[in-house]
């Protein structure tokens, strides 16, 4: 999304990573026994149930708002994805842009012509919409995401369970011990109802931007065997709505590798 509207909350860079406390046991990640994510999947459906959706098409409506809450932008995006894979997405915009990713390969075209200068914004948009479609099920892959914290926070007088996750570095870059001037990693927080495990809020900070974004998860509906939030609301520190993402329609569709290559 060129000129992305998701400027809700500024993030800060962490240039030094503290060494883990040897007296504090590591938290289980993914669907491992003892992982705090297990209660989440009891509420919204398991990882395998989400993958069972296989191919799908999601019609998103993205609305942006000004400082006084006035609407300043509206667009629709058609999102084709394969839920069995972490990075198989295709985005089609009303202005003729098409973005696609197949694993680490990212493609962009404009009105039927390859447009390599759009590859960077394409990568960011594909990552963002891919996250919104797949969270929280994507966090179930313990080889990709690790749980680094679990605590409770107060939101509008309500106590919520907070699960903090980070994307693991590539295996070739993993080191033993603390990292000095470590490169930032994608970081996420899931805020959930303690009694049911249902997510109420998602906070994300991508390493490429280092900006923290807070998203309220609303209007949960059943899609096959999983529960999906059909409305996501980006808010700032004053709880003012900045951007909303709404699912207008969600349909199953057969998908293959060819769907995510731009021809």
mmCIF file of C-alpha atoms in Angstrom:
data_model
loop_
_atom_site.group_PDB
_atom_site.id
_atom_site.type_symbol
_atom_site.label_atom_id
_atom_site.label_comp_id
_atom_site.label_asym_id
_atom_site.label_seq_id
_atom_site.Cartn_x
_atom_site.Cartn_y
_atom_site.Cartn_z
ATOM 1 C CA UNK A 1 0.000 0.000 0.000
ATOM 2 C CA UNK A 2 1.851 3.083 -1.176
ATOM 3 C CA UNK A 3 1.493 5.744 1.526
ATOM 4 C CA UNK A 4 0.381 3.198 4.118
ATOM 5 C CA UNK A 5 -2.230 4.587 6.536
ATOM 6 C CA UNK A 6 -1.154 2.438 9.457
ATOM 7 C CA UNK A 7 0.612 5.199 11.403
ATOM 8 C CA UNK A 8 -1.049 4.670 14.749
ATOM 9 C CA UNK A 9 1.629 4.493 17.421
ATOM 10 C CA UNK A 10 5.341 5.248 17.127
ATOM 11 C CA UNK A 11 7.744 2.480 18.096
ATOM 12 C CA UNK A 12 11.220 2.663 19.554
ATOM 13 C CA UNK A 13 14.294 0.797 18.496
ATOM 14 C CA UNK A 14 15.878 -1.657 20.866
ATOM 15 C CA UNK A 15 19.563 -1.820 20.048
ATOM 16 C CA UNK A 16 20.661 -4.167 22.783
ATOM 17 C CA UNK A 17 19.036 -7.440 23.753
ATOM 18 C CA UNK A 18 19.279 -8.478 27.385
ATOM 19 C CA UNK A 19 20.601 -11.890 28.261
ATOM 20 C CA UNK A 20 17.921 -14.329 29.429
ATOM 21 C CA UNK A 21 17.719 -14.913 33.151
ATOM 22 C CA UNK A 22 19.009 -18.475 33.748
ATOM 23 C CA UNK A 23 16.682 -18.812 36.749
ATOM 24 C CA UNK A 24 13.559 -18.177 34.645
ATOM 25 C CA UNK A 25 12.473 -21.200 32.582
ATOM 26 C CA UNK A 26 11.897 -20.578 28.878
ATOM 27 C CA UNK A 27 8.264 -20.382 27.791
ATOM 28 C CA UNK A 28 6.886 -23.048 25.490
ATOM 29 C CA UNK A 29 6.081 -21.776 21.998
ATOM 30 C CA UNK A 30 3.676 -22.697 19.222
ATOM 31 C CA UNK A 31 1.517 -25.696 20.027
ATOM 32 C CA UNK A 32 4.040 -27.235 22.397
ATOM 33 C CA UNK A 33 2.803 -28.515 25.746
ATOM 34 C CA UNK A 34 2.532 -25.604 28.138
ATOM 35 C CA UNK A 35 2.405 -22.909 25.457
ATOM 36 C CA UNK A 36 0.065 -20.015 26.365
ATOM 37 C CA UNK A 37 -1.151 -20.109 22.750
ATOM 38 C CA UNK A 38 -2.986 -23.388 23.357
ATOM 39 C CA UNK A 39 -5.837 -21.579 25.144
ATOM 40 C CA UNK A 40 -6.066 -19.174 22.208
ATOM 41 C CA UNK A 41 -6.487 -22.031 19.743
ATOM 42 C CA UNK A 42 -9.156 -23.625 21.928
ATOM 43 C CA UNK A 43 -11.128 -20.413 21.477
ATOM 44 C CA UNK A 44 -10.620 -19.633 17.784
ATOM 45 C CA UNK A 45 -9.830 -23.047 16.303
ATOM 46 C CA UNK A 46 -6.588 -24.922 15.939
ATOM 47 C CA UNK A 47 -3.736 -24.398 13.519
ATOM 48 C CA UNK A 48 -4.679 -27.446 11.459
ATOM 49 C CA UNK A 49 -8.275 -26.228 11.226
ATOM 50 C CA UNK A 50 -7.051 -22.925 9.806
ATOM 51 C CA UNK A 51 -4.767 -24.661 7.327
ATOM 52 C CA UNK A 52 -7.751 -26.761 6.352
ATOM 53 C CA UNK A 53 -9.286 -23.658 4.770
ATOM 54 C CA UNK A 54 -6.620 -24.096 2.064
ATOM 55 C CA UNK A 55 -7.170 -21.538 -0.714
ATOM 56 C CA UNK A 56 -9.359 -18.503 -0.094
ATOM 57 C CA UNK A 57 -10.255 -15.066 -1.408
ATOM 58 C CA UNK A 58 -10.847 -12.229 1.047
ATOM 59 C CA UNK A 59 -12.351 -8.890 0.037
ATOM 60 C CA UNK A 60 -11.015 -6.181 2.367
ATOM 61 C CA UNK A 61 -12.342 -2.655 2.811
ATOM 62 C CA UNK A 62 -9.705 -0.266 4.221
ATOM 63 C CA UNK A 63 -10.929 3.026 5.703
ATOM 64 C CA UNK A 64 -8.693 5.787 7.058
ATOM 65 C CA UNK A 65 -9.664 8.630 9.400
ATOM 66 C CA UNK A 66 -8.320 12.070 10.288
ATOM 67 C CA UNK A 67 -7.531 13.641 13.648
ATOM 68 C CA UNK A 68 -11.186 14.522 14.282
ATOM 69 C CA UNK A 69 -12.431 11.106 13.249
ATOM 70 C CA UNK A 70 -13.468 12.292 9.793
ATOM 71 C CA UNK A 71 -13.155 9.748 6.945
ATOM 72 C CA UNK A 72 -10.287 10.667 4.613
ATOM 73 C CA UNK A 73 -9.801 7.547 2.511
ATOM 74 C CA UNK A 74 -11.509 4.366 1.371
ATOM 75 C CA UNK A 75 -10.185 1.530 -0.754
ATOM 76 C CA UNK A 76 -10.893 -2.132 -1.388
ATOM 77 C CA UNK A 77 -8.319 -4.883 -1.793
ATOM 78 C CA UNK A 78 -8.849 -8.398 -3.117
ATOM 79 C CA UNK A 79 -6.624 -10.856 -1.285
ATOM 80 C CA UNK A 80 -6.029 -14.379 -2.600
ATOM 81 C CA UNK A 81 -4.138 -16.665 -0.222
ATOM 82 C CA UNK A 82 -3.244 -20.247 0.513
ATOM 83 C CA UNK A 83 -3.746 -20.845 4.234
ATOM 84 C CA UNK A 84 -1.556 -23.948 4.127
ATOM 85 C CA UNK A 85 1.531 -21.804 3.588
ATOM 86 C CA UNK A 86 2.959 -18.852 5.498
ATOM 87 C CA UNK A 87 3.835 -16.750 2.444
ATOM 88 C CA UNK A 88 1.493 -17.337 -0.469
ATOM 89 C CA UNK A 89 -0.506 -14.179 -1.085
ATOM 90 C CA UNK A 90 -1.767 -12.070 -3.961
ATOM 91 C CA UNK A 91 -3.186 -8.545 -3.562
ATOM 92 C CA UNK A 92 -5.184 -6.747 -6.244
ATOM 93 C CA UNK A 93 -5.854 -3.014 -5.893
ATOM 94 C CA UNK A 94 -8.450 -0.865 -7.609
ATOM 95 C CA UNK A 95 -5.776 1.280 -9.300
ATOM 96 C CA UNK A 96 -4.384 -1.673 -11.258
ATOM 97 C CA UNK A 97 -1.567 -2.700 -8.928
ATOM 98 C CA UNK A 98 -1.098 -6.425 -8.289
ATOM 99 C CA UNK A 99 1.346 -7.725 -5.693
ATOM 100 C CA UNK A 100 2.265 -11.351 -5.142
ATOM 101 C CA UNK A 101 4.582 -13.445 -3.027
ATOM 102 C CA UNK A 102 5.603 -17.072 -3.200
ATOM 103 C CA UNK A 103 7.868 -17.721 -0.257
ATOM 104 C CA UNK A 104 10.690 -15.184 -0.354
ATOM 105 C CA UNK A 105 9.906 -14.160 -3.937
ATOM 106 C CA UNK A 106 7.926 -10.921 -4.253
ATOM 107 C CA UNK A 107 6.452 -9.563 -7.486
ATOM 108 C CA UNK A 108 4.683 -6.355 -8.455
ATOM 109 C CA UNK A 109 2.936 -5.235 -11.596
ATOM 110 C CA UNK A 110 0.939 -2.177 -12.614
ATOM 111 C CA UNK A 111 -1.840 -2.466 -15.189
ATOM 112 C CA UNK A 112 -0.411 -5.696 -16.554
ATOM 113 C CA UNK A 113 3.248 -4.593 -16.699
ATOM 114 C CA UNK A 114 6.039 -5.721 -14.333
ATOM 115 C CA UNK A 115 6.949 -2.839 -12.012
ATOM 116 C CA UNK A 116 10.083 -3.679 -9.964
ATOM 117 C CA UNK A 117 10.160 -0.266 -8.224
ATOM 118 C CA UNK A 118 7.014 -1.345 -6.364
ATOM 119 C CA UNK A 119 8.653 -4.456 -4.925
ATOM 120 C CA UNK A 120 9.490 -2.842 -1.565
ATOM 121 C CA UNK A 121 5.981 -1.496 -0.823
ATOM 122 C CA UNK A 122 4.615 -4.761 -2.208
ATOM 123 C CA UNK A 123 6.665 -6.740 0.293
ATOM 124 C CA UNK A 124 5.364 -4.620 3.185
ATOM 125 C CA UNK A 125 1.721 -4.850 2.108
ATOM 126 C CA UNK A 126 1.916 -8.595 1.513
ATOM 127 C CA UNK A 127 3.445 -9.066 4.961
ATOM 128 C CA UNK A 128 0.753 -6.899 6.576
ATOM 129 C CA UNK A 129 -2.293 -8.454 4.919
ATOM 130 C CA UNK A 130 -0.754 -11.897 5.309
ATOM 131 C CA UNK A 131 -0.445 -11.276 9.039
ATOM 132 C CA UNK A 132 -4.042 -10.085 9.359
ATOM 133 C CA UNK A 133 -5.349 -13.149 7.571
ATOM 134 C CA UNK A 134 -3.190 -15.698 9.413
ATOM 135 C CA UNK A 135 -2.894 -14.351 12.965
ATOM 136 C CA UNK A 136 -3.057 -15.916 15.491
ATOM 137 C CA UNK A 137 -2.619 -19.256 13.700
ATOM 138 C CA UNK A 138 0.711 -18.293 12.141
ATOM 139 C CA UNK A 139 2.199 -18.045 15.640
ATOM 140 C CA UNK A 140 1.644 -21.770 16.066
ATOM 141 C CA UNK A 141 4.829 -22.532 14.114
ATOM 142 C CA UNK A 142 7.438 -22.722 16.877
ATOM 143 C CA UNK A 143 10.211 -22.895 14.282
ATOM 144 C CA UNK A 144 9.315 -19.375 13.126
ATOM 145 C CA UNK A 145 7.895 -17.637 16.223
ATOM 146 C CA UNK A 146 8.875 -17.931 19.862
ATOM 147 C CA UNK A 147 6.937 -16.858 22.936
ATOM 148 C CA UNK A 148 9.162 -14.474 24.892
ATOM 149 C CA UNK A 149 6.748 -13.233 27.514
ATOM 150 C CA UNK A 150 3.434 -13.797 29.282
ATOM 151 C CA UNK A 151 1.871 -11.334 31.709
ATOM 152 C CA UNK A 152 -1.306 -9.373 32.418
ATOM 153 C CA UNK A 153 -2.125 -5.800 31.399
ATOM 154 C CA UNK A 154 -5.058 -3.477 32.071
ATOM 155 C CA UNK A 155 -7.073 -2.176 29.139
ATOM 156 C CA UNK A 156 -9.931 0.234 29.923
ATOM 157 C CA UNK A 157 -10.275 -1.205 33.399
ATOM 158 C CA UNK A 158 -10.191 -4.798 32.166
ATOM 159 C CA UNK A 159 -7.389 -7.243 32.873
ATOM 160 C CA UNK A 160 -6.141 -9.107 29.794
ATOM 161 C CA UNK A 161 -3.545 -11.816 29.274
ATOM 162 C CA UNK A 162 -0.657 -10.598 27.105
ATOM 163 C CA UNK A 163 1.396 -13.077 25.082
ATOM 164 C CA UNK A 164 4.541 -11.568 23.562
ATOM 165 C CA UNK A 165 6.179 -13.201 20.554
ATOM 166 C CA UNK A 166 9.190 -12.610 18.332
ATOM 167 C CA UNK A 167 10.114 -13.955 14.937
ATOM 168 C CA UNK A 168 13.078 -16.269 15.258
ATOM 169 C CA UNK A 169 16.234 -15.333 13.356
ATOM 170 C CA UNK A 170 17.289 -17.639 10.515
ATOM 171 C CA UNK A 171 18.959 -20.771 11.838
ATOM 172 C CA UNK A 172 22.258 -19.690 10.312
ATOM 173 C CA UNK A 173 22.216 -16.526 12.451
ATOM 174 C CA UNK A 174 21.264 -18.065 15.793
ATOM 175 C CA UNK A 175 23.907 -17.531 18.456
ATOM 176 C CA UNK A 176 24.380 -18.670 22.024
ATOM 177 C CA UNK A 177 24.301 -15.937 24.643
ATOM 178 C CA UNK A 178 23.328 -12.273 24.479
ATOM 179 C CA UNK A 179 23.528 -10.313 21.233
ATOM 180 C CA UNK A 180 25.325 -6.974 21.196
ATOM 181 C CA UNK A 181 23.610 -4.385 18.993
ATOM 182 C CA UNK A 182 21.245 -7.124 17.830
ATOM 183 C CA UNK A 183 19.224 -6.522 14.697
ATOM 184 C CA UNK A 184 15.550 -5.849 15.505
ATOM 185 C CA UNK A 185 13.079 -8.646 14.875
ATOM 186 C CA UNK A 186 9.400 -8.682 14.113
ATOM 187 C CA UNK A 187 7.615 -8.511 17.459
ATOM 188 C CA UNK A 188 3.976 -9.158 18.324
ATOM 189 C CA UNK A 189 1.639 -9.072 21.300
ATOM 190 C CA UNK A 190 -1.668 -10.895 21.619
ATOM 191 C CA UNK A 191 -3.979 -9.559 24.318
ATOM 192 C CA UNK A 192 -6.590 -12.143 25.215
ATOM 193 C CA UNK A 193 -9.508 -12.694 27.549
ATOM 194 C CA UNK A 194 -8.085 -14.727 30.467
ATOM 195 C CA UNK A 195 -11.245 -16.806 30.828
ATOM 196 C CA UNK A 196 -11.767 -17.821 27.204
ATOM 197 C CA UNK A 197 -8.437 -17.209 25.464
ATOM 198 C CA UNK A 198 -10.103 -15.181 22.699
ATOM 199 C CA UNK A 199 -7.793 -12.457 21.317
ATOM 200 C CA UNK A 200 -9.046 -8.925 21.817
ATOM 201 C CA UNK A 201 -6.060 -6.995 20.527
ATOM 202 C CA UNK A 202 -2.975 -7.463 18.346
ATOM 203 C CA UNK A 203 0.117 -5.275 18.579
ATOM 204 C CA UNK A 204 2.728 -5.585 15.848
ATOM 205 C CA UNK A 205 6.131 -4.088 15.188
ATOM 206 C CA UNK A 206 7.828 -5.090 11.962
ATOM 207 C CA UNK A 207 11.607 -4.896 11.862
ATOM 208 C CA UNK A 208 11.470 -3.076 8.517
ATOM 209 C CA UNK A 209 9.722 -0.031 10.020
ATOM 210 C CA UNK A 210 10.261 -0.295 13.807
ATOM 211 C CA UNK A 211 6.841 1.303 14.290
ATOM 212 C CA UNK A 212 4.457 -0.200 16.829
ATOM 213 C CA UNK A 213 0.814 -0.547 15.780
ATOM 214 C CA UNK A 214 -2.135 -1.404 18.036
ATOM 215 C CA UNK A 215 -5.127 -3.207 16.513
ATOM 216 C CA UNK A 216 -8.462 -4.062 18.147
ATOM 217 C CA UNK A 217 -9.961 -7.364 16.948
ATOM 218 C CA UNK A 218 -13.749 -7.233 16.625
ATOM 219 C CA UNK A 219 -16.794 -8.854 14.981
ATOM 220 C CA UNK A 220 -15.704 -12.474 15.287
ATOM 221 C CA UNK A 221 -17.482 -14.838 12.905
ATOM 222 C CA UNK A 222 -17.281 -18.508 12.090
ATOM 223 C CA UNK A 223 -15.524 -19.521 8.861
ATOM 224 C CA UNK A 224 -15.667 -23.285 8.532
ATOM 225 C CA UNK A 225 -14.036 -24.535 11.767
ATOM 226 C CA UNK A 226 -12.299 -21.340 12.839
ATOM 227 C CA UNK A 227 -13.338 -17.993 14.302
ATOM 228 C CA UNK A 228 -12.142 -14.942 12.342
ATOM 229 C CA UNK A 229 -12.291 -11.244 13.341
ATOM 230 C CA UNK A 230 -14.080 -9.537 10.439
ATOM 231 C CA UNK A 231 -13.198 -6.048 11.726
ATOM 232 C CA UNK A 232 -9.773 -4.761 12.775
ATOM 233 C CA UNK A 233 -9.384 -1.257 14.173
ATOM 234 C CA UNK A 234 -6.042 0.559 14.335
ATOM 235 C CA UNK A 235 -6.008 3.041 17.214
ATOM 236 C CA UNK A 236 -3.529 5.564 18.537
ATOM 237 C CA UNK A 237 -2.474 6.160 22.133
ATOM 238 C CA UNK A 238 -5.642 8.204 22.755
ATOM 239 C CA UNK A 239 -7.802 5.333 21.429
ATOM 240 C CA UNK A 240 -8.761 7.342 18.333
ATOM 241 C CA UNK A 241 -9.559 5.216 15.316
ATOM 242 C CA UNK A 242 -6.974 5.732 12.573
ATOM 243 C CA UNK A 243 -7.654 2.862 10.161
ATOM 244 C CA UNK A 244 -10.149 0.015 9.912
ATOM 245 C CA UNK A 245 -9.833 -3.189 7.945
ATOM 246 C CA UNK A 246 -13.127 -4.965 7.355
ATOM 247 C CA UNK A 247 -13.713 -8.283 5.642
ATOM 248 C CA UNK A 248 -16.585 -7.811 3.216
ATOM 249 C CA UNK A 249 -16.553 -11.398 1.986
ATOM 250 C CA UNK A 250 -14.551 -14.559 2.670
ATOM 251 C CA UNK A 251 -14.757 -17.412 0.184
ATOM 252 C CA UNK A 252 -12.971 -20.713 -0.217
ATOM 253 C CA UNK A 253 -11.200 -21.131 -3.541
ATOM 254 C CA UNK A 254 -8.840 -23.743 -4.893
ATOM 255 C CA UNK A 255 -5.287 -22.368 -4.956
ATOM 256 C CA UNK A 256 -2.036 -23.521 -6.516
ATOM 257 C CA UNK A 257 1.472 -22.155 -6.834
ATOM 258 C CA UNK A 258 0.568 -20.471 -10.125
ATOM 259 C CA UNK A 259 -1.862 -18.130 -8.365
ATOM 260 C CA UNK A 260 1.018 -16.389 -6.631
ATOM 261 C CA UNK A 261 3.261 -15.834 -9.627
ATOM 262 C CA UNK A 262 2.675 -12.662 -11.580
ATOM 263 C CA UNK A 263 2.560 -13.540 -15.252
#
